[in-house]
Amino acid sequence: MSLLVREITDEAAPLADPAGAAWAREHLADGGWAAVFAPAEAGQPARLGRLVFYRPSATVGRVPAQVAAPGTVERVRLALVLPHGRGVRTRTVEGWALSPGNALALLLDLPASGVHPSLAAWAAVARRALELLGEGRLYPALTSDTYTTWRFGPPGARGKRDLDALAAALPPYAHNLPAPPSGDRTPRIVEPAALVREFCDALADTLSRTPAAGHAVPGNPYADRASALHPKLAQWAAEAAAERAAQVSVELRVEPWPGGAATSGPCCSCVPRPTRRWSWTRPSCGRTRFARSACSARTPRPRCRSRCAAPPAPGSR
């Protein structure tokens, strides 16, 4: 057992580098730098996406040249759509990039003040995505280049509603990546909902490959962090995607009666109406709730948890 623990400690790197997250918190988040998520290139695993920090305006201070960044914080150049005069234009800016693991460590521990709205918005998305991932809302998939990757979903009705609301609340500085060119030359930015999905995919693909995952299931391509092609899984991935697309989910939402607690008594769904053969049918009153006095004294009623006092009729099914 001690040998196995030693091997895991030596070979498995943590999901996040504490030094990198602390450096980004002090020099980027606390300095008012904006943040935008740059997804992985097409065909690449989702975990290769990066949260990129950049200066939203000239008033935001630069990182001092004498301050050395940890190796887990990458210096990058990224094309963004930014304000220019009365309009916008696309220009290349310099910034710092964090991997999904380091970005998550930072987003869950932001400074109390001085944070740019774009970074605060991504922190809210990360918290909700973590809750949904904790419910097991992820699945294995294969990229177009046959790399293994984990995808986020399905989020469910409530999760989708929450993520759509968070995407709609993203400020432009949080999703100002240039969109594919259209007929005119007007610069456009990507849709926030699409970027939120890419961000959730990156978290799912990162958090599923824990340091001990490769030792728990050796040889499993969905536990290994190394990027390798797996063309033999293409047929399985296509069949799994077709099954997911064909699935139909049914969800039930129960809402309180608009009248509140004005009436009392058993609910209609728990007060069946007997026929001559004692086959139970739903009452035809159409009301969600009704007073006890409205129920016929001769109508047998089964027990409904602790709310219906009358026992079921003898001989009923």
mmCIF file of C-alpha atoms in Angstrom:
data_model
loop_
_atom_site.group_PDB
_atom_site.id
_atom_site.type_symbol
_atom_site.label_atom_id
_atom_site.label_comp_id
_atom_site.label_asym_id
_atom_site.label_seq_id
_atom_site.Cartn_x
_atom_site.Cartn_y
_atom_site.Cartn_z
ATOM 1 C CA MET A 1 0.000 0.000 0.000
ATOM 2 C CA SER A 2 2.819 2.440 0.851
ATOM 3 C CA LEU A 3 4.460 1.755 -2.520
ATOM 4 C CA LEU A 4 1.222 2.538 -4.356
ATOM 5 C CA VAL A 5 0.764 5.779 -2.404
ATOM 6 C CA ARG A 6 4.352 6.755 -3.201
ATOM 7 C CA GLU A 7 3.819 6.112 -6.914
ATOM 8 C CA ILE A 8 0.644 8.165 -6.985
ATOM 9 C CA THR A 9 2.344 11.011 -5.140
ATOM 10 C CA ASP A 10 5.342 11.047 -7.453
ATOM 11 C CA GLU A 11 3.619 10.643 -10.812
ATOM 12 C CA ALA A 12 0.176 12.238 -10.471
ATOM 13 C CA ALA A 13 0.133 16.015 -10.657
ATOM 14 C CA PRO A 14 -2.656 17.873 -8.824
ATOM 15 C CA LEU A 15 -5.600 19.328 -10.695
ATOM 16 C CA ALA A 16 -4.535 22.849 -9.703
ATOM 17 C CA ASP A 17 -1.253 24.529 -8.866
ATOM 18 C CA PRO A 18 -1.674 26.545 -5.632
ATOM 19 C CA ALA A 19 1.195 28.854 -6.589
ATOM 20 C CA GLY A 20 -0.305 29.629 -9.990
ATOM 21 C CA ALA A 21 -3.764 30.318 -8.572
ATOM 22 C CA ALA A 22 -2.317 32.551 -5.848
ATOM 23 C CA TRP A 23 -0.214 34.493 -8.371
ATOM 24 C CA ALA A 24 -3.231 35.079 -10.634
ATOM 25 C CA ARG A 25 -5.321 36.157 -7.653
ATOM 26 C CA GLU A 26 -2.771 38.741 -6.543
ATOM 27 C CA HIS A 27 -1.649 40.175 -9.876
ATOM 28 C CA LEU A 28 -4.648 39.632 -12.187
ATOM 29 C CA ALA A 29 -7.913 39.267 -10.282
ATOM 30 C CA ASP A 30 -7.021 41.860 -7.657
ATOM 31 C CA GLY A 31 -5.780 44.223 -10.368
ATOM 32 C CA GLY A 32 -9.073 44.432 -12.268
ATOM 33 C CA TRP A 33 -8.099 42.287 -15.246
ATOM 34 C CA ALA A 34 -10.968 40.982 -17.356
ATOM 35 C CA ALA A 35 -11.410 37.285 -18.131
ATOM 36 C CA VAL A 36 -12.682 35.451 -21.192
ATOM 37 C CA PHE A 37 -12.798 31.716 -21.783
ATOM 38 C CA ALA A 38 -10.983 30.499 -24.884
ATOM 39 C CA PRO A 39 -12.229 27.001 -25.819
ATOM 40 C CA ALA A 40 -9.977 24.274 -27.134
ATOM 41 C CA GLU A 41 -9.454 24.125 -30.868
ATOM 42 C CA ALA A 42 -11.836 22.011 -32.919
ATOM 43 C CA GLY A 43 -11.069 18.329 -32.540
ATOM 44 C CA GLN A 44 -9.034 18.793 -29.343
ATOM 45 C CA PRO A 45 -10.079 17.638 -25.832
ATOM 46 C CA ALA A 46 -12.203 20.128 -23.919
ATOM 47 C CA ARG A 47 -9.699 20.283 -21.054
ATOM 48 C CA LEU A 48 -7.288 22.195 -23.301
ATOM 49 C CA GLY A 49 -9.451 25.306 -23.075
ATOM 50 C CA ARG A 50 -8.049 28.265 -21.145
ATOM 51 C CA LEU A 51 -9.359 31.137 -19.054
ATOM 52 C CA VAL A 52 -7.495 34.150 -20.441
ATOM 53 C CA PHE A 53 -6.934 37.360 -18.470
ATOM 54 C CA TYR A 54 -6.408 40.622 -20.324
ATOM 55 C CA ARG A 55 -6.455 44.360 -19.662
ATOM 56 C CA PRO A 56 -9.910 45.707 -20.573
ATOM 57 C CA SER A 57 -8.581 49.272 -20.824
ATOM 58 C CA ALA A 58 -5.370 51.233 -20.592
ATOM 59 C CA THR A 59 -6.210 52.314 -17.059
ATOM 60 C CA VAL A 60 -5.676 48.788 -15.736
ATOM 61 C CA GLY A 61 -2.102 48.307 -14.582
ATOM 62 C CA ARG A 62 0.250 45.808 -16.159
ATOM 63 C CA VAL A 63 1.997 43.030 -14.322
ATOM 64 C CA PRO A 64 5.427 44.365 -13.298
ATOM 65 C CA ALA A 65 8.214 43.027 -15.489
ATOM 66 C CA GLN A 66 10.259 41.972 -12.473
ATOM 67 C CA VAL A 67 7.440 39.727 -11.232
ATOM 68 C CA ALA A 68 8.008 36.191 -12.472
ATOM 69 C CA ALA A 69 4.927 34.115 -13.200
ATOM 70 C CA PRO A 70 4.770 30.430 -12.239
ATOM 71 C CA GLY A 71 5.148 27.898 -14.998
ATOM 72 C CA THR A 72 1.463 26.987 -14.837
ATOM 73 C CA VAL A 73 0.474 30.542 -15.864
ATOM 74 C CA GLU A 74 0.995 30.929 -19.607
ATOM 75 C CA ARG A 75 1.689 34.157 -21.497
ATOM 76 C CA VAL A 76 -0.570 34.254 -24.576
ATOM 77 C CA ARG A 77 -1.774 36.522 -27.363
ATOM 78 C CA LEU A 78 -5.456 36.472 -28.220
ATOM 79 C CA ALA A 79 -7.697 38.259 -30.732
ATOM 80 C CA LEU A 80 -10.631 39.999 -29.033
ATOM 81 C CA VAL A 81 -13.377 42.424 -30.016
ATOM 82 C CA LEU A 82 -12.913 45.586 -27.939
ATOM 83 C CA PRO A 83 -14.378 49.107 -27.906
ATOM 84 C CA HIS A 84 -12.808 51.557 -30.321
ATOM 85 C CA GLY A 85 -14.187 55.093 -30.485
ATOM 86 C CA ARG A 86 -17.940 54.846 -30.965
ATOM 87 C CA GLY A 87 -17.750 51.285 -32.239
ATOM 88 C CA VAL A 88 -15.689 48.153 -31.825
ATOM 89 C CA ARG A 89 -12.799 46.533 -33.599
ATOM 90 C CA THR A 90 -10.883 43.265 -33.443
ATOM 91 C CA ARG A 91 -7.347 43.491 -32.156
ATOM 92 C CA THR A 92 -4.773 41.164 -30.652
ATOM 93 C CA VAL A 93 -3.996 41.616 -26.973
ATOM 94 C CA GLU A 94 -1.490 40.040 -24.616
ATOM 95 C CA GLY A 95 -2.727 38.174 -21.603
ATOM 96 C CA TRP A 96 -2.229 35.349 -19.140
ATOM 97 C CA ALA A 97 -3.923 31.961 -19.456
ATOM 98 C CA LEU A 98 -4.936 29.493 -16.765
ATOM 99 C CA SER A 99 -5.849 25.860 -17.267
ATOM 100 C CA PRO A 100 -9.374 24.823 -16.173
ATOM 101 C CA GLY A 101 -8.044 23.376 -12.918
ATOM 102 C CA ASN A 102 -6.101 26.505 -11.968
ATOM 103 C CA ALA A 103 -8.941 28.724 -13.163
ATOM 104 C CA LEU A 104 -11.402 26.850 -10.971
ATOM 105 C CA ALA A 105 -9.168 27.245 -7.928
ATOM 106 C CA LEU A 106 -9.077 30.985 -8.562
ATOM 107 C CA LEU A 107 -12.775 31.390 -9.351
ATOM 108 C CA LEU A 108 -13.741 29.763 -6.063
ATOM 109 C CA ASP A 109 -11.508 32.141 -4.084
ATOM 110 C CA LEU A 110 -11.764 35.597 -5.645
ATOM 111 C CA PRO A 111 -10.750 38.766 -3.808
ATOM 112 C CA ALA A 112 -13.496 40.599 -1.957
ATOM 113 C CA SER A 113 -13.128 43.742 -4.079
ATOM 114 C CA GLY A 114 -11.520 44.996 -7.263
ATOM 115 C CA VAL A 115 -12.699 42.073 -9.369
ATOM 116 C CA HIS A 116 -13.760 42.799 -12.951
ATOM 117 C CA PRO A 117 -17.430 41.963 -13.686
ATOM 118 C CA SER A 118 -16.402 39.458 -16.348
ATOM 119 C CA LEU A 119 -14.364 37.460 -13.841
ATOM 120 C CA ALA A 120 -17.169 37.556 -11.271
ATOM 121 C CA ALA A 121 -19.588 36.282 -13.915
ATOM 122 C CA TRP A 122 -17.368 33.309 -14.738
ATOM 123 C CA ALA A 123 -17.104 32.532 -11.029
ATOM 124 C CA ALA A 124 -20.909 32.280 -10.834
ATOM 125 C CA VAL A 125 -20.947 29.940 -13.843
ATOM 126 C CA ALA A 126 -18.241 27.773 -12.275
ATOM 127 C CA ARG A 127 -20.152 27.369 -9.019
ATOM 128 C CA ARG A 128 -23.364 26.301 -10.749
ATOM 129 C CA ALA A 129 -21.480 23.968 -13.075
ATOM 130 C CA LEU A 130 -19.795 22.315 -10.086
ATOM 131 C CA GLU A 131 -23.174 21.672 -8.479
ATOM 132 C CA LEU A 132 -24.466 20.017 -11.646
ATOM 133 C CA LEU A 133 -21.285 18.002 -12.161
ATOM 134 C CA GLY A 134 -21.603 16.810 -8.572
ATOM 135 C CA GLU A 135 -24.949 15.313 -9.570
ATOM 136 C CA GLY A 136 -23.176 13.201 -12.185
ATOM 137 C CA ARG A 137 -24.242 15.274 -15.190
ATOM 138 C CA LEU A 138 -21.415 14.357 -17.556
ATOM 139 C CA TYR A 139 -20.701 11.638 -20.091
ATOM 140 C CA PRO A 140 -17.711 10.327 -22.113
ATOM 141 C CA ALA A 141 -17.402 11.318 -25.743
ATOM 142 C CA LEU A 142 -14.938 11.463 -28.601
ATOM 143 C CA THR A 143 -13.775 14.531 -30.493
ATOM 144 C CA SER A 144 -13.732 14.773 -34.273
ATOM 145 C CA ASP A 145 -10.009 13.915 -34.170
ATOM 146 C CA THR A 146 -10.778 10.828 -31.991
ATOM 147 C CA TYR A 147 -9.421 12.274 -28.742
ATOM 148 C CA THR A 148 -11.241 11.121 -25.620
ATOM 149 C CA THR A 149 -13.059 13.871 -23.748
ATOM 150 C CA TRP A 150 -15.765 14.283 -21.139
ATOM 151 C CA ARG A 151 -18.804 16.398 -21.925
ATOM 152 C CA PHE A 152 -21.096 18.233 -19.557
ATOM 153 C CA GLY A 153 -24.771 17.305 -19.529
ATOM 154 C CA PRO A 154 -27.581 16.781 -19.652
ATOM 155 C CA PRO A 155 -28.158 19.673 -17.213
ATOM 156 C CA GLY A 156 -31.874 19.022 -16.698
ATOM 157 C CA ALA A 157 -34.631 21.609 -16.940
ATOM 158 C CA ARG A 158 -33.619 23.571 -13.856
ATOM 159 C CA GLY A 159 -29.901 23.402 -14.609
ATOM 160 C CA LYS A 160 -30.441 24.548 -18.175
ATOM 161 C CA ARG A 161 -32.586 27.431 -16.972
ATOM 162 C CA ASP A 162 -29.907 28.503 -14.488
ATOM 163 C CA LEU A 163 -27.068 28.266 -17.014
ATOM 164 C CA ASP A 164 -29.079 30.167 -19.624
ATOM 165 C CA ALA A 165 -29.696 32.929 -17.084
ATOM 166 C CA LEU A 166 -26.003 33.066 -16.198
ATOM 167 C CA ALA A 167 -25.073 33.155 -19.880
ATOM 168 C CA ALA A 168 -27.486 36.021 -20.496
ATOM 169 C CA ALA A 169 -25.885 37.906 -17.596
ATOM 170 C CA LEU A 170 -22.343 37.592 -18.954
ATOM 171 C CA PRO A 171 -20.930 41.038 -19.720
ATOM 172 C CA PRO A 172 -19.487 41.547 -23.228
ATOM 173 C CA TYR A 173 -15.947 41.485 -21.837
ATOM 174 C CA ALA A 174 -16.537 37.861 -20.773
ATOM 175 C CA HIS A 175 -17.370 36.516 -24.257
ATOM 176 C CA ASN A 176 -15.809 38.980 -26.708
ATOM 177 C CA LEU A 177 -14.105 36.350 -28.820
ATOM 178 C CA PRO A 178 -14.550 37.120 -32.533
ATOM 179 C CA ALA A 179 -17.434 35.194 -34.093
ATOM 180 C CA PRO A 180 -17.087 33.637 -37.556
ATOM 181 C CA PRO A 181 -17.386 36.346 -40.215
ATOM 182 C CA SER A 182 -20.789 36.894 -41.775
ATOM 183 C CA GLY A 183 -21.909 38.781 -44.870
ATOM 184 C CA ASP A 184 -20.970 42.231 -43.594
ATOM 185 C CA ARG A 185 -17.681 43.361 -42.084
ATOM 186 C CA THR A 186 -19.121 44.295 -38.702
ATOM 187 C CA PRO A 187 -17.156 42.584 -35.909
ATOM 188 C CA ARG A 188 -19.326 40.218 -33.916
ATOM 189 C CA ILE A 189 -18.694 38.248 -30.742
ATOM 190 C CA VAL A 190 -19.580 34.656 -29.932
ATOM 191 C CA GLU A 191 -22.841 33.740 -28.252
ATOM 192 C CA PRO A 192 -22.459 33.577 -24.456
ATOM 193 C CA ALA A 193 -24.521 30.373 -24.135
ATOM 194 C CA ALA A 194 -22.159 28.501 -26.469
ATOM 195 C CA LEU A 195 -19.133 29.692 -24.497
ATOM 196 C CA VAL A 196 -20.730 28.629 -21.212
ATOM 197 C CA ARG A 197 -21.252 25.120 -22.598
ATOM 198 C CA GLU A 198 -17.611 24.975 -23.693
ATOM 199 C CA PHE A 199 -16.519 26.099 -20.237
ATOM 200 C CA CYS A 200 -18.646 23.424 -18.555
ATOM 201 C CA ASP A 201 -17.170 20.805 -20.915
ATOM 202 C CA ALA A 202 -13.664 21.889 -19.927
ATOM 203 C CA LEU A 203 -14.491 21.515 -16.226
ATOM 204 C CA ALA A 204 -16.039 18.090 -16.809
ATOM 205 C CA ASP A 205 -13.037 16.859 -18.783
ATOM 206 C CA THR A 206 -10.621 18.194 -16.153
ATOM 207 C CA LEU A 207 -12.320 17.105 -12.945
ATOM 208 C CA SER A 208 -12.931 13.572 -14.232
ATOM 209 C CA ARG A 209 -9.188 12.949 -14.618
ATOM 210 C CA THR A 210 -8.172 13.129 -10.985
ATOM 211 C CA PRO A 211 -4.589 12.336 -9.928
ATOM 212 C CA ALA A 212 -5.581 8.833 -8.811
ATOM 213 C CA ALA A 213 -7.913 8.028 -11.724
ATOM 214 C CA GLY A 214 -5.172 6.479 -13.833
ATOM 215 C CA HIS A 215 -4.164 4.197 -10.960
ATOM 216 C CA ALA A 216 -7.742 3.241 -10.135
ATOM 217 C CA VAL A 217 -8.521 2.207 -13.726
ATOM 218 C CA PRO A 218 -5.175 1.634 -15.486
ATOM 219 C CA GLY A 219 -5.321 1.860 -19.234
ATOM 220 C CA ASN A 220 -8.679 3.624 -19.329
ATOM 221 C CA PRO A 221 -8.411 6.406 -21.951
ATOM 222 C CA TYR A 222 -11.015 8.463 -20.085
ATOM 223 C CA ALA A 223 -8.905 8.503 -16.922
ATOM 224 C CA ASP A 224 -5.542 9.232 -18.523
ATOM 225 C CA ARG A 225 -4.558 12.888 -18.889
ATOM 226 C CA ALA A 226 -2.298 12.234 -21.851
ATOM 227 C CA SER A 227 -3.782 13.267 -25.196
ATOM 228 C CA ALA A 228 -3.812 10.295 -27.538
ATOM 229 C CA LEU A 229 -5.854 9.318 -30.573
ATOM 230 C CA HIS A 230 -8.339 6.466 -30.213
ATOM 231 C CA PRO A 231 -9.822 5.753 -33.645
ATOM 232 C CA LYS A 232 -11.081 2.344 -32.479
ATOM 233 C CA LEU A 233 -13.623 4.113 -30.248
ATOM 234 C CA ALA A 234 -15.194 6.029 -33.141
ATOM 235 C CA GLN A 235 -17.965 3.510 -33.782
ATOM 236 C CA TRP A 236 -18.831 3.236 -30.112
ATOM 237 C CA ALA A 237 -18.867 7.026 -29.750
ATOM 238 C CA ALA A 238 -21.195 7.391 -32.746
ATOM 239 C CA GLU A 239 -23.610 4.794 -31.362
ATOM 240 C CA ALA A 240 -23.563 6.401 -27.905
ATOM 241 C CA ALA A 241 -24.239 9.838 -29.398
ATOM 242 C CA ALA A 242 -27.169 8.449 -31.377
ATOM 243 C CA GLU A 243 -28.648 6.877 -28.243
ATOM 244 C CA ARG A 244 -28.347 10.136 -26.320
ATOM 245 C CA ALA A 245 -30.011 12.035 -29.145
ATOM 246 C CA ALA A 246 -32.887 9.548 -29.225
ATOM 247 C CA GLN A 247 -33.569 9.630 -25.501
ATOM 248 C CA VAL A 248 -36.762 11.353 -24.394
ATOM 249 C CA SER A 249 -36.932 12.618 -20.833
ATOM 250 C CA VAL A 250 -40.107 13.380 -18.930
ATOM 251 C CA GLU A 251 -40.063 15.760 -16.003
ATOM 252 C CA LEU A 252 -42.874 16.730 -13.619
ATOM 253 C CA ARG A 253 -43.215 20.150 -12.040
ATOM 254 C CA VAL A 254 -45.593 20.670 -9.113
ATOM 255 C CA GLU A 255 -46.715 24.215 -8.367
ATOM 256 C CA PRO A 256 -48.844 25.412 -5.431
ATOM 257 C CA TRP A 257 -52.474 26.351 -5.979
ATOM 258 C CA PRO A 258 -52.766 30.128 -6.615
ATOM 259 C CA GLY A 259 -55.301 30.412 -3.822
ATOM 260 C CA GLY A 260 -52.696 29.474 -1.237
ATOM 261 C CA ALA A 261 -54.050 28.012 2.004
ATOM 262 C CA ALA A 262 -57.581 29.340 1.594
ATOM 263 C CA THR A 263 -58.967 25.816 1.475
ATOM 264 C CA SER A 264 -58.051 22.644 3.262
ATOM 265 C CA GLY A 265 -58.645 18.981 2.862
ATOM 266 C CA PRO A 266 -57.376 16.185 0.669
ATOM 267 C CA CYS A 267 -56.126 16.841 -2.817
ATOM 268 C CA CYS A 268 -58.102 15.775 -5.870
ATOM 269 C CA SER A 269 -55.471 13.286 -7.022
ATOM 270 C CA CYS A 270 -55.831 11.481 -3.690
ATOM 271 C CA VAL A 271 -59.656 11.409 -3.602
ATOM 272 C CA PRO A 272 -60.713 8.819 -6.173
ATOM 273 C CA ARG A 273 -64.239 8.486 -7.364
ATOM 274 C CA PRO A 274 -65.622 4.891 -7.291
ATOM 275 C CA THR A 275 -67.644 3.350 -10.071
ATOM 276 C CA ARG A 276 -70.084 0.480 -9.682
ATOM 277 C CA ARG A 277 -67.234 -2.021 -10.060
ATOM 278 C CA TRP A 278 -65.105 -0.132 -7.533
ATOM 279 C CA SER A 279 -62.520 0.856 -10.153
ATOM 280 C CA TRP A 280 -60.924 4.114 -9.105
ATOM 281 C CA THR A 281 -61.037 7.091 -11.447
ATOM 282 C CA ARG A 282 -59.870 10.669 -11.068
ATOM 283 C CA PRO A 283 -62.557 13.118 -9.869
ATOM 284 C CA SER A 284 -64.044 15.338 -12.509
ATOM 285 C CA CYS A 285 -64.116 18.430 -10.334
ATOM 286 C CA GLY A 286 -61.060 19.864 -12.095
ATOM 287 C CA ARG A 287 -59.887 21.633 -8.958
ATOM 288 C CA THR A 288 -56.439 21.157 -7.510
ATOM 289 C CA ARG A 289 -57.752 21.373 -3.938
ATOM 290 C CA PHE A 290 -61.176 21.549 -2.437
ATOM 291 C CA ALA A 291 -62.678 21.788 1.009
ATOM 292 C CA ARG A 292 -63.527 18.689 2.991
ATOM 293 C CA SER A 293 -67.193 19.718 3.024
ATOM 294 C CA ALA A 294 -67.257 19.441 -0.760
ATOM 295 C CA CYS A 295 -66.506 15.709 -0.579
ATOM 296 C CA SER A 296 -69.466 13.393 -0.404
ATOM 297 C CA ALA A 297 -69.717 11.578 2.917
ATOM 298 C CA ARG A 298 -70.524 8.365 1.072
ATOM 299 C CA THR A 299 -67.530 8.589 -1.267
ATOM 300 C CA PRO A 300 -64.770 6.238 -0.099
ATOM 301 C CA ARG A 301 -61.423 7.944 0.154
ATOM 302 C CA PRO A 302 -58.030 6.222 0.578
ATOM 303 C CA ARG A 303 -55.369 7.496 2.894
ATOM 304 C CA CYS A 304 -53.049 10.171 1.417
ATOM 305 C CA ARG A 305 -49.958 10.311 3.595
ATOM 306 C CA SER A 306 -51.292 11.885 6.803
ATOM 307 C CA ARG A 307 -53.768 14.312 5.264
ATOM 308 C CA CYS A 308 -56.779 12.074 4.495
ATOM 309 C CA ALA A 309 -58.403 10.736 7.628
ATOM 310 C CA ALA A 310 -60.935 8.472 5.912
ATOM 311 C CA PRO A 311 -59.722 4.888 5.309
ATOM 312 C CA PRO A 312 -60.135 3.210 1.922
ATOM 313 C CA ALA A 313 -63.433 1.534 1.182
ATOM 314 C CA PRO A 314 -63.698 -2.218 1.883
ATOM 315 C CA GLY A 315 -63.138 -4.377 -1.165
ATOM 316 C CA SER A 316 -61.494 -1.532 -3.099
ATOM 317 C CA ARG A 317 -58.631 -2.183 -5.456
#
